[in-house]
Amino acid sequence: MTQTSSPIVPQPGIMKIALYEGGASKLAGVENVVKLSSNENPFGPSEKAREAVIRAAHALHRYPNTDHAGLRAAIAEVHGLDPDRIICGVGSDEIIHFLCQAYAGPETEVLFTEHGFLMYRISAHAAGATPVQVRERDRVTDIDALIAGATERTRLIFVANPNNPTGTMVGLPELERLARAVPQAILVIDAAYCEYVGDYDGGAELATRLPNVFMTRTFSKIYGLGGLRVGWGYGAREIVDVLNRIRGPFNLSHVALEGAEAAVQDRDHVARCQAENARLRAWLAEALAEKGVPSDTSCANFVLARFADQDTAVACDEALKSQGLIVRRVAGYGLPNCLRVTVGDEASCRRVAHVIGQFMAERAGTS
Ligand SMILES: *Cc1c(COP(=O)(O)O)cnc(C)c1O
C-alpha cells in the first residue's frame, strides 16, 4: 500500500481508517448559518452546567481527580445505577475506543450494521480487528442478520439504539435475544440518543443483568455539551475494570467533570429539551411528508429525509446551503439518497421545511 520504502510503518489496520468528517458548520459567504448537521441540542446546556464550568476555571492549575468519583456518583444517583460499574470517557467515542482496544485485535471481528455509526469501523481498524457489517431491514437493525453474522472470532457487537443516522430502534427483548445468542461477544448498546426516546433506559437494566451487555451514553446530545467531550459506559464490573486499565488517568479535565456533574443533575432541563424535541420532530417529519419527502419514524433528535435518488438529495442539500442551512449528507453511511436533518429550534425547523418545500415544488415543476 505504501509507495515509500521507509521502514517506519504504522500497525496493520491504521491506514484503512478513513478520516471522520464532522458536520460542517460554515458556508462561504453566508452569514446567519443554521447548523443542523451534528445533532446538537439547539437549546444548549443547562445554565447550571455553564455556571459549573465557569467556577471550575478557578482550578485550572490543578490536575483533575483520576477516579471521576463525583461524576460517577451523580450519574449513578440520577439513573439508579451502581457507580462502581460506570466508567467516564472523553465522549462515548473514547469508551468505544477502549472497548475495541481491550477486547478486539488482529484475528478478531467487530460486528455492526450497514448504516451503523462510523466510529465502530474506525475503532475496530485502530485495534487491528476486522470490521464486519451486516444488512439492515428497511433501515432498521436486523437482529437475525447480526446473529447470522457472528462467528467464534466476534468480540464486540455495536448497536446504536436508536441508531444514527436512521433514527430507528429495536426493542430491548430483541437486544437480549442477540446478547444470549452470541455469548462470546460483548453487545455494546450505544444509547447516545436514549433521552429522546421517552420511557427507555438505554439498555441499563440489560447491562445490569447480563454479563455481556455494555451500555454507552453521552453528554454531547440532549445535555448540549458536545464541546466539553464527556461520555460514559456502564456494565459488568469486570469489563469496567478492564477498560480502566487502558484509560488515561487524567482523560477528563476538571472543567469537563464539573460541567457534566451539574448537567446530569438538572433533570428539568433534560425534560424540557425532550418535550420540545418530541414536538418539533413530529412537526418536521409531517411537514416534510406533506412536501413529498418521507422519513422513518425517528426516535432521536434528527429526521432522515428520503429523496427519490442521490441527485435529488444532493440538489436539495445545495438548495439548503444557498439559504444558510447546513444538514448532513449521509452517503458515507450507505444512504446516498438521504439527508439527515437535526431537529433544531422552532424557527430552524420552519426554515428547513420551507426551503425543502420550495425545492420539491420547483423540482416537480421542471421535471
Ligand atoms: C453523537 C453520537 C455519539 C456521541 O459521541 P460523543 O463522543 O459522546 O460525542 C455516540 N454514538 C452515536 C451513534 C452518536 O450519534
Short mmCIF file of C-alpha atoms and ligand atoms in Angstrom, two decimals:
data_model
loop_
_atom_site.label_atom_id
_atom_site.label_comp_id
_atom_site.label_asym_id
_atom_site.label_seq_id
_atom_site.Cartn_x
_atom_site.Cartn_y
_atom_site.Cartn_z
CA MET A 1 0.00 0.00 0.00
CA THR A 2 2.72 2.47 0.87
CA GLN A 3 4.79 3.83 -2.00
CA THR A 4 7.87 4.68 0.00
CA SER A 5 10.43 2.19 1.21
CA SER A 6 10.54 3.77 4.66
CA PRO A 7 10.97 1.23 7.43
CA ILE A 8 8.62 3.33 9.58
CA VAL A 9 5.13 1.86 9.15
CA PRO A 10 2.04 2.00 11.35
CA GLN A 11 0.28 -1.04 12.78
CA PRO A 12 -1.99 -3.05 10.46
CA GLY A 13 -5.43 -1.51 10.07
CA ILE A 14 -4.40 2.09 10.74
CA MET A 15 -4.14 3.11 7.07
CA LYS A 16 -7.56 1.57 6.40
CA ILE A 17 -9.16 4.26 8.55
CA ALA A 18 -11.00 6.90 6.53
CA LEU A 19 -10.78 10.19 8.41
CA TYR A 20 -14.02 11.05 10.21
CA GLU A 21 -15.70 14.15 8.81
CA GLY A 22 -17.65 16.16 11.34
CA GLY A 23 -20.80 18.02 10.37
CA ALA A 24 -19.94 21.25 8.56
CA SER A 25 -20.51 24.47 10.48
CA LYS A 26 -19.62 27.21 7.94
CA LEU A 27 -20.71 28.22 4.47
CA ALA A 28 -18.53 30.53 2.38
CA GLY A 29 -20.15 33.94 2.03
CA VAL A 30 -23.26 33.10 4.06
CA GLU A 31 -23.98 34.75 7.38
CA ASN A 32 -26.56 33.55 9.88
CA VAL A 33 -25.85 29.93 9.20
CA VAL A 34 -28.10 27.38 10.90
CA LYS A 35 -26.18 24.23 11.73
CA LEU A 36 -28.37 21.14 11.68
CA SER A 37 -25.62 18.67 10.79
CA SER A 38 -24.31 17.30 14.10
CA ASN A 39 -27.41 16.50 16.19
CA GLU A 40 -26.55 19.17 18.73
CA ASN A 41 -29.11 20.42 21.22
CA PRO A 42 -30.39 23.77 19.85
CA PHE A 43 -31.14 24.93 23.41
CA GLY A 44 -27.59 24.31 24.61
CA PRO A 45 -26.62 23.02 28.03
CA SER A 46 -28.23 23.61 31.41
CA GLU A 47 -27.48 27.03 32.89
CA LYS A 48 -26.17 25.16 35.93
CA ALA A 49 -23.62 23.33 33.76
CA ARG A 50 -22.43 26.66 32.32
CA GLU A 51 -22.01 28.09 35.81
CA ALA A 52 -20.13 24.99 36.99
CA VAL A 53 -17.73 25.28 34.05
CA ILE A 54 -17.02 28.93 34.86
CA ARG A 55 -16.44 28.10 38.53
CA ALA A 56 -14.10 25.26 37.52
CA ALA A 57 -11.86 27.77 35.74
CA HIS A 58 -10.52 28.77 39.17
CA ALA A 59 -8.75 25.42 39.46
CA LEU A 60 -7.12 25.21 36.04
CA HIS A 61 -3.65 24.86 37.57
CA ARG A 62 -4.67 21.67 39.37
CA TYR A 63 -4.69 18.19 37.89
CA PRO A 64 -8.20 16.73 37.85
CA ASN A 65 -9.10 13.75 40.01
CA THR A 66 -8.45 10.42 38.36
CA ASP A 67 -11.35 8.31 39.58
CA HIS A 68 -14.23 10.58 38.48
CA ALA A 69 -15.96 9.68 41.76
CA GLY A 70 -18.14 12.81 41.86
CA LEU A 71 -19.44 12.46 38.33
CA ARG A 72 -19.95 8.71 38.63
CA ALA A 73 -21.89 9.18 41.87
CA ALA A 74 -24.11 11.81 40.25
CA ILE A 75 -24.80 9.63 37.20
CA ALA A 76 -25.48 6.61 39.42
CA GLU A 77 -27.89 8.57 41.58
CA VAL A 78 -29.87 10.01 38.68
CA HIS A 79 -30.11 6.71 36.79
CA GLY A 80 -30.33 4.34 39.76
CA LEU A 81 -27.09 2.52 38.91
CA ASP A 82 -24.03 1.21 40.77
CA PRO A 83 -21.26 3.84 40.48
CA ASP A 84 -18.61 1.11 40.52
CA ARG A 85 -19.95 -0.17 37.23
CA ILE A 86 -19.57 3.20 35.47
CA ILE A 87 -16.57 4.47 33.51
CA CYS A 88 -16.29 8.00 32.11
CA GLY A 89 -14.53 8.95 28.89
CA VAL A 90 -13.72 11.76 26.51
CA GLY A 91 -17.08 11.41 24.81
CA SER A 92 -18.60 7.99 24.31
CA ASP A 93 -16.20 7.81 21.36
CA GLU A 94 -13.41 7.15 23.85
CA ILE A 95 -15.42 4.37 25.52
CA ILE A 96 -15.96 2.77 22.09
CA HIS A 97 -12.22 3.06 21.53
CA PHE A 98 -11.40 1.47 24.90
CA LEU A 99 -13.74 -1.43 24.15
CA CYS A 100 -12.06 -2.13 20.80
CA GLN A 101 -8.57 -1.71 22.19
CA ALA A 102 -9.26 -4.01 25.14
CA TYR A 103 -11.37 -6.71 23.52
CA ALA A 104 -10.64 -6.69 19.78
CA GLY A 105 -7.41 -7.06 17.84
CA PRO A 106 -5.83 -8.99 14.97
CA GLU A 107 -7.72 -12.19 14.06
CA THR A 108 -10.92 -10.94 15.70
CA GLU A 109 -14.08 -9.37 14.32
CA VAL A 110 -16.18 -6.37 15.32
CA LEU A 111 -19.77 -6.59 14.15
CA PHE A 112 -22.26 -3.81 13.35
CA THR A 113 -24.95 -2.98 10.82
CA GLU A 114 -24.71 -1.38 7.38
CA HIS A 115 -25.94 2.06 8.46
CA GLY A 116 -24.21 1.89 11.85
CA PHE A 117 -22.23 4.75 13.41
CA LEU A 118 -18.88 5.32 11.62
CA MET A 119 -16.82 5.24 14.82
CA TYR A 120 -17.31 1.46 15.15
CA ARG A 121 -15.39 0.82 11.93
CA ILE A 122 -12.70 3.37 12.80
CA SER A 123 -12.10 1.94 16.28
CA ALA A 124 -12.12 -1.65 15.01
CA HIS A 125 -9.43 -0.80 12.43
CA ALA A 126 -7.42 1.11 15.01
CA ALA A 127 -7.31 -2.06 17.12
CA GLY A 128 -6.23 -4.15 14.11
CA ALA A 129 -9.54 -6.06 14.14
CA THR A 130 -11.72 -6.84 11.13
CA PRO A 131 -14.91 -4.78 10.92
CA VAL A 132 -17.86 -6.87 9.70
CA GLN A 133 -21.09 -5.28 8.64
CA VAL A 134 -24.49 -6.93 8.12
CA ARG A 135 -27.60 -5.74 6.32
CA GLU A 136 -30.44 -3.87 7.95
CA ARG A 137 -34.10 -4.40 7.14
CA ASP A 138 -35.52 -1.19 5.65
CA ARG A 139 -33.13 0.95 7.71
CA VAL A 140 -33.82 -0.94 10.94
CA THR A 141 -31.27 -3.07 12.84
CA ASP A 142 -31.82 -6.72 11.91
CA ILE A 143 -31.11 -8.92 14.95
CA ASP A 144 -31.24 -12.12 12.92
CA ALA A 145 -28.67 -10.76 10.47
CA LEU A 146 -26.37 -9.88 13.39
CA ILE A 147 -26.76 -13.36 14.90
CA ALA A 148 -26.05 -14.91 11.49
CA GLY A 149 -23.05 -12.60 11.01
CA ALA A 150 -21.39 -13.56 14.31
CA THR A 151 -18.55 -16.10 14.34
CA GLU A 152 -16.26 -17.53 17.01
CA ARG A 153 -13.95 -14.58 16.23
CA THR A 154 -16.60 -11.94 17.04
CA ARG A 155 -15.59 -10.00 20.16
CA LEU A 156 -17.82 -6.93 20.02
CA ILE A 157 -21.22 -6.15 18.52
CA PHE A 158 -22.14 -2.46 18.31
CA VAL A 159 -25.79 -1.46 18.04
CA ALA A 160 -26.72 2.20 18.32
CA ASN A 161 -30.27 2.19 19.64
CA PRO A 162 -31.76 4.48 18.43
CA ASN A 163 -29.35 4.38 15.52
CA ASN A 164 -27.65 7.33 13.87
CA PRO A 165 -28.34 8.24 11.05
CA THR A 166 -31.55 6.23 10.64
CA GLY A 167 -33.30 7.30 13.86
CA THR A 168 -34.91 3.86 14.16
CA MET A 169 -34.58 1.43 17.06
CA VAL A 170 -35.32 -2.13 18.11
CA GLY A 171 -36.89 -3.36 21.36
CA LEU A 172 -34.90 -4.46 24.40
CA PRO A 173 -36.18 -8.07 24.21
CA GLU A 174 -34.64 -8.25 20.73
CA LEU A 175 -31.31 -6.98 22.07
CA GLU A 176 -31.47 -9.54 24.86
CA ARG A 177 -32.05 -12.28 22.28
CA LEU A 178 -28.92 -11.11 20.44
CA ALA A 179 -26.77 -10.99 23.59
CA ARG A 180 -27.86 -14.50 24.59
CA ALA A 181 -27.26 -15.88 21.09
CA VAL A 182 -23.67 -14.56 20.99
CA PRO A 183 -22.25 -15.12 24.50
CA GLN A 184 -18.65 -14.97 23.21
CA ALA A 185 -19.03 -11.26 22.38
CA ILE A 186 -19.91 -8.10 24.26
CA LEU A 187 -23.06 -6.46 22.92
CA VAL A 188 -22.48 -2.71 23.17
CA ILE A 189 -25.73 -0.75 23.20
CA ASP A 190 -24.82 2.78 22.14
CA ALA A 191 -27.59 4.81 23.71
CA ALA A 192 -26.38 8.29 22.71
CA TYR A 193 -29.97 9.31 21.88
CA CYS A 194 -31.59 7.48 24.81
CA GLU A 195 -33.20 10.53 26.40
CA TYR A 196 -35.04 11.45 23.21
CA VAL A 197 -36.97 8.18 23.17
CA GLY A 198 -39.03 8.54 26.34
CA ASP A 199 -39.65 5.55 28.63
CA TYR A 200 -36.41 3.80 27.65
CA ASP A 201 -33.42 3.03 29.87
CA GLY A 202 -30.91 2.70 27.03
CA GLY A 203 -30.23 -0.91 27.96
CA ALA A 204 -29.22 -0.14 31.57
CA GLU A 205 -31.31 -2.94 33.06
CA LEU A 206 -29.98 -5.43 30.48
CA ALA A 207 -26.41 -4.34 31.21
CA THR A 208 -27.11 -4.86 34.92
CA ARG A 209 -28.42 -8.37 34.38
CA LEU A 210 -26.31 -9.84 31.55
CA PRO A 211 -22.50 -10.13 31.78
CA ASN A 212 -22.03 -9.46 28.06
CA VAL A 213 -24.14 -6.32 27.62
CA PHE A 214 -22.49 -2.92 27.95
CA MET A 215 -24.21 0.46 27.54
CA THR A 216 -22.63 3.72 26.39
CA ARG A 217 -24.09 7.19 26.96
CA THR A 218 -23.05 10.74 26.17
CA PHE A 219 -23.30 14.35 27.32
CA SER A 220 -23.00 15.51 23.69
CA LYS A 221 -26.63 15.21 22.67
CA ILE A 222 -29.53 16.10 24.97
CA TYR A 223 -27.19 17.57 27.58
CA GLY A 224 -25.93 20.03 24.97
CA LEU A 225 -22.26 19.58 25.90
CA GLY A 226 -20.68 18.25 22.70
CA GLY A 227 -17.87 20.76 23.08
CA LEU A 228 -16.95 19.53 26.57
CA ARG A 229 -16.37 15.90 25.45
CA VAL A 230 -17.83 13.66 28.15
CA GLY A 231 -19.43 10.23 27.79
CA TRP A 232 -19.77 7.17 29.96
CA GLY A 233 -20.20 3.44 29.88
CA TYR A 234 -21.99 1.01 32.20
CA GLY A 235 -21.84 -2.75 32.54
CA ALA A 236 -20.22 -5.64 34.37
CA ARG A 237 -17.55 -4.66 36.91
CA GLU A 238 -15.13 -7.00 35.14
CA ILE A 239 -15.47 -5.02 31.92
CA VAL A 240 -15.20 -1.67 33.68
CA ASP A 241 -12.06 -2.92 35.44
CA VAL A 242 -10.52 -3.94 32.11
CA LEU A 243 -11.33 -0.60 30.47
CA ASN A 244 -9.96 1.38 33.40
CA ARG A 245 -6.55 -0.23 32.85
CA ILE A 246 -6.18 1.47 29.48
CA ARG A 247 -7.91 4.73 30.40
CA GLY A 248 -5.53 7.64 30.83
CA PRO A 249 -5.65 8.71 34.49
CA PHE A 250 -6.41 12.33 33.53
CA ASN A 251 -8.61 11.67 30.49
CA LEU A 252 -11.29 14.10 31.70
CA SER A 253 -10.45 17.65 32.72
CA HIS A 254 -11.71 19.18 35.95
CA VAL A 255 -13.80 21.54 33.81
CA ALA A 256 -15.43 18.65 31.96
CA LEU A 257 -16.11 16.71 35.16
CA GLU A 258 -17.72 19.67 36.92
CA GLY A 259 -19.81 20.68 33.91
CA ALA A 260 -21.11 17.16 33.33
CA GLU A 261 -21.92 16.63 37.00
CA ALA A 262 -24.04 19.77 37.11
CA ALA A 263 -25.68 18.84 33.80
CA VAL A 264 -26.78 15.38 34.86
CA GLN A 265 -28.36 16.80 38.00
CA ASP A 266 -30.53 19.28 36.09
CA ARG A 267 -33.33 16.88 35.23
CA ASP A 268 -35.74 19.72 34.42
CA HIS A 269 -33.54 20.90 31.58
CA VAL A 270 -33.43 17.39 30.10
CA ALA A 271 -37.22 17.04 30.42
CA ARG A 272 -37.80 20.40 28.71
CA CYS A 273 -35.46 19.56 25.83
CA GLN A 274 -37.03 16.13 25.44
CA ALA A 275 -40.55 17.55 25.23
CA GLU A 276 -39.56 20.27 22.79
CA ASN A 277 -37.69 17.79 20.59
CA ALA A 278 -40.64 15.38 20.51
CA ARG A 279 -42.99 18.17 19.48
CA LEU A 280 -40.74 19.64 16.78
CA ARG A 281 -39.59 16.24 15.48
CA ALA A 282 -43.20 15.25 14.80
CA TRP A 283 -43.91 18.63 13.24
CA LEU A 284 -40.84 18.48 10.98
CA ALA A 285 -41.46 14.90 9.82
CA GLU A 286 -45.04 15.73 8.97
CA ALA A 287 -44.15 18.98 7.20
CA LEU A 288 -41.58 17.15 5.05
CA ALA A 289 -44.00 14.29 4.29
CA GLU A 290 -46.57 16.82 3.09
CA LYS A 291 -43.97 18.15 0.67
CA GLY A 292 -43.28 14.67 -0.69
CA VAL A 293 -40.23 13.83 1.44
CA PRO A 294 -40.85 10.76 3.61
CA SER A 295 -38.86 9.62 6.63
CA ASP A 296 -38.95 6.70 9.05
CA THR A 297 -40.43 7.45 12.47
CA SER A 298 -37.46 8.89 14.35
CA CYS A 299 -36.75 8.08 17.99
CA ALA A 300 -33.87 10.59 18.16
CA ASN A 301 -33.25 14.32 17.63
CA PHE A 302 -32.99 14.20 13.86
CA VAL A 303 -35.05 13.13 10.88
CA LEU A 304 -33.63 11.12 7.98
CA ALA A 305 -35.25 12.75 4.94
CA ARG A 306 -35.54 10.36 1.99
CA PHE A 307 -35.42 11.51 -1.63
CA ALA A 308 -36.06 9.69 -4.91
CA ASP A 309 -32.36 9.34 -5.68
CA GLN A 310 -28.89 10.66 -4.92
CA ASP A 311 -29.12 13.52 -7.46
CA THR A 312 -32.23 14.88 -5.77
CA ALA A 313 -30.67 14.62 -2.32
CA VAL A 314 -27.52 16.44 -3.46
CA ALA A 315 -29.54 19.15 -5.23
CA CYS A 316 -31.70 19.64 -2.14
CA ASP A 317 -28.59 19.91 0.02
CA GLU A 318 -27.29 22.63 -2.32
CA ALA A 319 -30.62 24.48 -2.13
CA LEU A 320 -30.49 24.34 1.67
CA LYS A 321 -26.89 25.57 1.74
CA SER A 322 -27.74 28.51 -0.50
CA GLN A 323 -30.23 29.55 2.19
CA GLY A 324 -27.72 29.13 5.01
CA LEU A 325 -28.99 25.77 6.23
CA ILE A 326 -26.46 23.01 6.85
CA VAL A 327 -27.74 19.46 7.11
CA ARG A 328 -25.82 16.18 6.85
CA ARG A 329 -25.27 14.16 3.71
CA VAL A 330 -25.07 10.51 4.66
CA ALA A 331 -23.69 8.77 1.55
CA GLY A 332 -20.81 7.63 3.76
CA TYR A 333 -23.38 5.70 5.80
CA GLY A 334 -24.67 3.91 2.71
CA LEU A 335 -27.64 6.27 2.36
CA PRO A 336 -26.83 8.40 -0.71
CA ASN A 337 -30.46 9.39 -1.34
CA CYS A 338 -30.97 10.75 2.18
CA LEU A 339 -30.21 13.89 4.18
CA ARG A 340 -30.07 13.83 7.97
CA VAL A 341 -31.66 16.91 9.47
CA THR A 342 -31.17 17.70 13.16
CA VAL A 343 -34.34 18.87 14.88
CA GLY A 344 -33.42 22.46 15.72
CA ASP A 345 -35.50 25.11 17.45
CA GLU A 346 -38.87 26.03 16.02
CA ALA A 347 -37.56 28.76 13.71
CA SER A 348 -34.93 26.42 12.21
CA CYS A 349 -37.48 23.64 11.68
CA ARG A 350 -39.76 26.06 9.88
CA ARG A 351 -36.94 27.37 7.70
CA VAL A 352 -35.78 23.90 6.73
CA ALA A 353 -39.31 22.73 5.92
CA HIS A 354 -39.92 25.87 3.88
CA VAL A 355 -36.75 25.54 1.78
CA ILE A 356 -37.26 21.82 1.18
CA GLY A 357 -40.87 22.51 0.21
CA GLN A 358 -39.78 25.16 -2.29
CA PHE A 359 -37.13 22.84 -3.67
CA MET A 360 -39.60 19.98 -4.15
CA ALA A 361 -42.15 22.26 -5.81
CA GLU A 362 -39.54 23.61 -8.26
CA ARG A 363 -38.25 20.12 -8.96
CA ALA A 364 -41.77 18.90 -9.70
CA GLY A 365 -42.34 21.89 -11.97
CA THR A 366 -39.20 21.34 -14.05
CA SER A 367 -39.42 17.57 -14.44
C1 LIG B 1 -23.22 11.51 18.66
C2 LIG B 1 -23.07 10.05 18.87
C3 LIG B 1 -22.28 9.57 19.90
C4 LIG B 1 -21.65 10.51 20.89
O1 LIG B 1 -20.33 10.67 20.69
P1 LIG B 1 -19.51 11.52 21.78
O2 LIG B 1 -18.13 11.04 21.58
O3 LIG B 1 -20.05 11.15 23.12
O4 LIG B 1 -19.70 12.96 21.47
C5 LIG B 1 -22.16 8.21 20.08
N1 LIG B 1 -22.81 7.36 19.27
C6 LIG B 1 -23.61 7.78 18.29
C7 LIG B 1 -24.36 6.80 17.47
C8 LIG B 1 -23.74 9.14 18.05
O5 LIG B 1 -24.52 9.58 17.05
#
